[in-house]
JSON list of C-alpha atoms in Angstrom, two decimals:
[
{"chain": "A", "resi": 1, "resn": "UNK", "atom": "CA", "xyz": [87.42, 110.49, 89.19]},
{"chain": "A", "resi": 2, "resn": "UNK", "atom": "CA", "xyz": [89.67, 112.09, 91.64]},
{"chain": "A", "resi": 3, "resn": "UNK", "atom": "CA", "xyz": [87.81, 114.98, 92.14]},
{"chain": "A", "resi": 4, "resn": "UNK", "atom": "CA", "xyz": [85.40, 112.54, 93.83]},
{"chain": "A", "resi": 5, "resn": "UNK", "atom": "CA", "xyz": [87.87, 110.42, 95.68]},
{"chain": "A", "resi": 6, "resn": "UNK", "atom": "CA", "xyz": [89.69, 113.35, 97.01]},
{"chain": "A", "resi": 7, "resn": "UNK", "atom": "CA", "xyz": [92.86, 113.23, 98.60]},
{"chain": "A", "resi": 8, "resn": "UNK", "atom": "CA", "xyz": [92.55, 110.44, 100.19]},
{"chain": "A", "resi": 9, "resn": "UNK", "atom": "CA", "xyz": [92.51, 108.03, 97.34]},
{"chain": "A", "resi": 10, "resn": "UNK", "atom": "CA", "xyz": [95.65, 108.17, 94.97]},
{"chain": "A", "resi": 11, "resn": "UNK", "atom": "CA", "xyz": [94.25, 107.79, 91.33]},
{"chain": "A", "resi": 12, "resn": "UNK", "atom": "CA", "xyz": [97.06, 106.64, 88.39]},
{"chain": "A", "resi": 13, "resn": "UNK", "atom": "CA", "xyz": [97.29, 107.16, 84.34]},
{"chain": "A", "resi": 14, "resn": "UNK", "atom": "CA", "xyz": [99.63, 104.89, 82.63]},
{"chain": "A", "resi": 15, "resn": "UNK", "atom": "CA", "xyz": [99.70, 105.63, 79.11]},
{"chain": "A", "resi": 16, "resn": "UNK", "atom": "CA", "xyz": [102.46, 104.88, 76.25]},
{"chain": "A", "resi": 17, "resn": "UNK", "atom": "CA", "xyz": [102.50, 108.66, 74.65]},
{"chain": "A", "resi": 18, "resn": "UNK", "atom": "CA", "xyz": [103.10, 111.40, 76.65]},
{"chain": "A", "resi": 19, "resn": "UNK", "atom": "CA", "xyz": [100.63, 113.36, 74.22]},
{"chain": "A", "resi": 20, "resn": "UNK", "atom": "CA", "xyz": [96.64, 113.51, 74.31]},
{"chain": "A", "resi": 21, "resn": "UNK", "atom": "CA", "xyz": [95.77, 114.58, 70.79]},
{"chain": "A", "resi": 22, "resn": "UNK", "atom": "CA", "xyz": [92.15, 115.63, 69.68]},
{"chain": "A", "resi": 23, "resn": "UNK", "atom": "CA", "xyz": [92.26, 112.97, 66.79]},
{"chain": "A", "resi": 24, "resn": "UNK", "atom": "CA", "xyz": [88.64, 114.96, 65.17]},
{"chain": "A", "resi": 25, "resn": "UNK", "atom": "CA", "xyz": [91.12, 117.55, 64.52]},
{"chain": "A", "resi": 26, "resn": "UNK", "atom": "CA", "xyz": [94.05, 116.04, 62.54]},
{"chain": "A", "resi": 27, "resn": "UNK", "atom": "CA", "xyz": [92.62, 116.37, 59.14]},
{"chain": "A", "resi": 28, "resn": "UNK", "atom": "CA", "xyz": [92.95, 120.37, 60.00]},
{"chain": "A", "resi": 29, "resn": "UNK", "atom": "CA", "xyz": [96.61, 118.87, 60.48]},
{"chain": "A", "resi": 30, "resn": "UNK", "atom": "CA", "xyz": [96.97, 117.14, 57.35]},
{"chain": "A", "resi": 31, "resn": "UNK", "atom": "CA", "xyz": [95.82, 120.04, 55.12]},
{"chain": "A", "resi": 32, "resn": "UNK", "atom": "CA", "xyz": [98.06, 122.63, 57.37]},
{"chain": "A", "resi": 33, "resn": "UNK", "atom": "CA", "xyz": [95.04, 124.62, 58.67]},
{"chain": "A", "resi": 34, "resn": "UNK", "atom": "CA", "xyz": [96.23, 123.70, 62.34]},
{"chain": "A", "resi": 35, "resn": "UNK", "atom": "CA", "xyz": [99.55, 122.73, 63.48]},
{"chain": "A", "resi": 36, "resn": "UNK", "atom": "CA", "xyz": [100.13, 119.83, 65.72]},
{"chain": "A", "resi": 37, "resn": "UNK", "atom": "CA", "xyz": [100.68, 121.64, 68.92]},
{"chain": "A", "resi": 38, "resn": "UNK", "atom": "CA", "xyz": [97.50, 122.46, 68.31]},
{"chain": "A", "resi": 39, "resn": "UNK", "atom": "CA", "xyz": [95.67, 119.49, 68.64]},
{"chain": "A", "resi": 40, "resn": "UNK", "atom": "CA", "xyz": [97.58, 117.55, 71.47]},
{"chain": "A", "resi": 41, "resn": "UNK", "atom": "CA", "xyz": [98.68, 118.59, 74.82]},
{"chain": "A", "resi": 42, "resn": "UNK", "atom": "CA", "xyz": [100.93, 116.88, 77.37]},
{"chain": "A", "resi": 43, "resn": "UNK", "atom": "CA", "xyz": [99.36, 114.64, 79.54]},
{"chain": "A", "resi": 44, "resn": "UNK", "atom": "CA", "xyz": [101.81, 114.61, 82.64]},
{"chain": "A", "resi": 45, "resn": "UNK", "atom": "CA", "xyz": [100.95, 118.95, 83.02]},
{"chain": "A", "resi": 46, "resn": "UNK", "atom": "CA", "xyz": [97.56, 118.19, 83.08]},
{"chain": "A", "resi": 47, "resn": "UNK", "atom": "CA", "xyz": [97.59, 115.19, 85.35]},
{"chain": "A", "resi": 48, "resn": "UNK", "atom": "CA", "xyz": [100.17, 116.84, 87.52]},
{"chain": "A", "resi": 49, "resn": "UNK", "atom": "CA", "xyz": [97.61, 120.02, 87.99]},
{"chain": "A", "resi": 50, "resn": "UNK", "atom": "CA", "xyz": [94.45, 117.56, 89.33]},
{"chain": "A", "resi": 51, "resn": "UNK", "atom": "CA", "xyz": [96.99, 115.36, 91.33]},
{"chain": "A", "resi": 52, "resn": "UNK", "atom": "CA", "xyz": [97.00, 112.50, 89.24]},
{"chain": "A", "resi": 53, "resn": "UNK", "atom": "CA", "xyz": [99.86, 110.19, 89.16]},
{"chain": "A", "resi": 54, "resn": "UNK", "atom": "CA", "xyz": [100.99, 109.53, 85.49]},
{"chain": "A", "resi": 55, "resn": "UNK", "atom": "CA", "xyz": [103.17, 107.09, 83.98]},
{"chain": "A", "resi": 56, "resn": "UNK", "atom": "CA", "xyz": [104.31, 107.14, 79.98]},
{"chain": "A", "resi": 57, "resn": "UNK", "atom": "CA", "xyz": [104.30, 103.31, 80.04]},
{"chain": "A", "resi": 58, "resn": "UNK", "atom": "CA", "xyz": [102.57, 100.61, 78.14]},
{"chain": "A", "resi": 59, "resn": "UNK", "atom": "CA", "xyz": [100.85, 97.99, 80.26]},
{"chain": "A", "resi": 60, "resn": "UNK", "atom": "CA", "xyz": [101.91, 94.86, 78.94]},
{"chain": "A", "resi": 61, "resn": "UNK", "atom": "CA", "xyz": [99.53, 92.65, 81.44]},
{"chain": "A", "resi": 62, "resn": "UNK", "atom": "CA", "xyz": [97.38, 93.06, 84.51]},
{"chain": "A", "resi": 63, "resn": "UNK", "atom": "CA", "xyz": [97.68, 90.22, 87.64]},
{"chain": "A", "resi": 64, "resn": "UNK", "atom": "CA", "xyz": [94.48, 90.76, 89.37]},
{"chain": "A", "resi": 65, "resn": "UNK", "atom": "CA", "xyz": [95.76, 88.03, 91.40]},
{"chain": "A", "resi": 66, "resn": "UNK", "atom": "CA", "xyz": [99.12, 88.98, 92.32]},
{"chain": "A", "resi": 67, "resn": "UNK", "atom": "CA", "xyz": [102.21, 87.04, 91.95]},
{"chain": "A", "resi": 68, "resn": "UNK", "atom": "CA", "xyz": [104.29, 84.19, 93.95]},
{"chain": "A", "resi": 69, "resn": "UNK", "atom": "CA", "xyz": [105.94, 87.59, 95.64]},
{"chain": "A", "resi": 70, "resn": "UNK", "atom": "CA", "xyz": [102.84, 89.17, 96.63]},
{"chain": "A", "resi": 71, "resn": "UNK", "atom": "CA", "xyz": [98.77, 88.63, 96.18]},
{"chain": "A", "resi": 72, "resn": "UNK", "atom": "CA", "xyz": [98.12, 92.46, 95.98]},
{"chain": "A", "resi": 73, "resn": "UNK", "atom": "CA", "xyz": [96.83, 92.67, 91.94]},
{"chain": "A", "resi": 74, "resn": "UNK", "atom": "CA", "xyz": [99.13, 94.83, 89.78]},
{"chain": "A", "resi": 75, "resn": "UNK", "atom": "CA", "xyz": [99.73, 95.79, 86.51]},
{"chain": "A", "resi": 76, "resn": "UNK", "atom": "CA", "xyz": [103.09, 95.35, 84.72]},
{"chain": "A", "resi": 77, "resn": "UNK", "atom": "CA", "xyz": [104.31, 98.44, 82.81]},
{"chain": "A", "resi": 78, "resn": "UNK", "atom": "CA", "xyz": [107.26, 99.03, 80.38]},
{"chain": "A", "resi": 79, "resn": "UNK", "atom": "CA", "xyz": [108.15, 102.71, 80.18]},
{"chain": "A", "resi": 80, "resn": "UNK", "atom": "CA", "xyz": [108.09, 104.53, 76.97]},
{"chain": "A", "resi": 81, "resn": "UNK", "atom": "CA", "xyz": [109.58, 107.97, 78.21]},
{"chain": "A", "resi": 82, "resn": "UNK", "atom": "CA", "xyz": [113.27, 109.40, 76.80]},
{"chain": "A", "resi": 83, "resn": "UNK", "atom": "CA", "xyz": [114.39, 108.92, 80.78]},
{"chain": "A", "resi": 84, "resn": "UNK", "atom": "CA", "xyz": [113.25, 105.39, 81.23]},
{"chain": "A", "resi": 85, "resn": "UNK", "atom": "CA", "xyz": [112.46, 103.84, 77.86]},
{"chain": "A", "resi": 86, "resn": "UNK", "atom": "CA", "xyz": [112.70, 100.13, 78.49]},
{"chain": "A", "resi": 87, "resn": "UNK", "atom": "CA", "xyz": [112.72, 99.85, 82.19]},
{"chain": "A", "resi": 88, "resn": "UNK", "atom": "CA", "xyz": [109.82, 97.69, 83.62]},
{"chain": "A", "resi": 89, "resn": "UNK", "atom": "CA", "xyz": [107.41, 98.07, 86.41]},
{"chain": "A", "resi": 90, "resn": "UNK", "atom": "CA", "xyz": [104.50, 96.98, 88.75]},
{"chain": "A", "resi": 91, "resn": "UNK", "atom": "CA", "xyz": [101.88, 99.47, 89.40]},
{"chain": "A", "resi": 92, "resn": "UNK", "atom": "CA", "xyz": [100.01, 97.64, 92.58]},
{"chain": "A", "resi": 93, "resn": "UNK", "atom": "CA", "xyz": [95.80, 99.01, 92.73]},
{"chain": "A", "resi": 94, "resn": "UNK", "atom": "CA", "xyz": [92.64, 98.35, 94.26]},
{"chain": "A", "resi": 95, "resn": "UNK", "atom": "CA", "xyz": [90.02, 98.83, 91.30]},
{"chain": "A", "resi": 96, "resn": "UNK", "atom": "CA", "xyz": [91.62, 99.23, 88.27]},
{"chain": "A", "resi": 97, "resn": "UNK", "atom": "CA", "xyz": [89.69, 100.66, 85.28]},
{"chain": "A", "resi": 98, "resn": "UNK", "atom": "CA", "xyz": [91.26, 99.79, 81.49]},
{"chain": "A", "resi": 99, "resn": "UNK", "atom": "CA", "xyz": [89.92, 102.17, 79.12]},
{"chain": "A", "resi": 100, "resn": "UNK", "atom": "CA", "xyz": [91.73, 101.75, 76.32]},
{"chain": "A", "resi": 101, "resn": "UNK", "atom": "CA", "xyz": [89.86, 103.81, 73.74]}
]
C-alpha cells in the first residue's frame, strides 16, 4: 500500500505485538526443529525500512465520526510496548482499513 501512495500519503500499522510470527511454522517450534526467532520478526524494523508508521497498540474502538472535540474519524489505541504500556491514544485517518486476521 505505500509503495503506491508514495510519499505523499502517510500509511499507519497499529498492532498489539511488536512480533509478526509465521504461525505455519510453529509446530517446527513446538518439536524444537526451529527456534522462535526463527519464525517471527519485528514489525517496527520492517515498517520503519518502507516508511510505515507503526504503533504496538491495541485499538480498542474506531469513531468514524469523530468526537464532541473534533469530527475528523479516529481510532482509539492503548499501547502495549515496555515504554508506553497503558498510555492511550487517537490515531486520526482518512480511509482506514481493519484487517484483523
Amino acid at each position: 500500500l505505500k509503495k503506491k501512495l508514495g510519499k505523499k500519503h502517510d500509511v499507519i500499522v497499529i498492532s498489539p505485538s511488536q512480533y509478526y510470527q509465521w504461525v505455519p511454522s510453529n509446530i517446527w517450534v513446538g518439536v524444537g526443529r526451529m527456534k522462535a526467532e526463527q519464525v517471527r520478526f519485528k514489525l517496527n524494523k520492517v515498517y520503519k525500512r518502507w516508511g510505515i508508521d507503526f504503533h504496538q497498540a491495541k485499538a480498542t474502538a474506531i469513531h468514524p465520526a469523530g468526537d464532541t472535540i473534533s469530527d475528523t474519524p479516529f481510532v482509539a489505541i492503548e499501547y502495549t510496548s515496555d515504554g508506553k504500556r497503558g498510555e492511550k491514544g487517537k490515531v486520526e485517518y482518512d480511509y482506514l482499513v481493519n484487517a484483523t486476521g
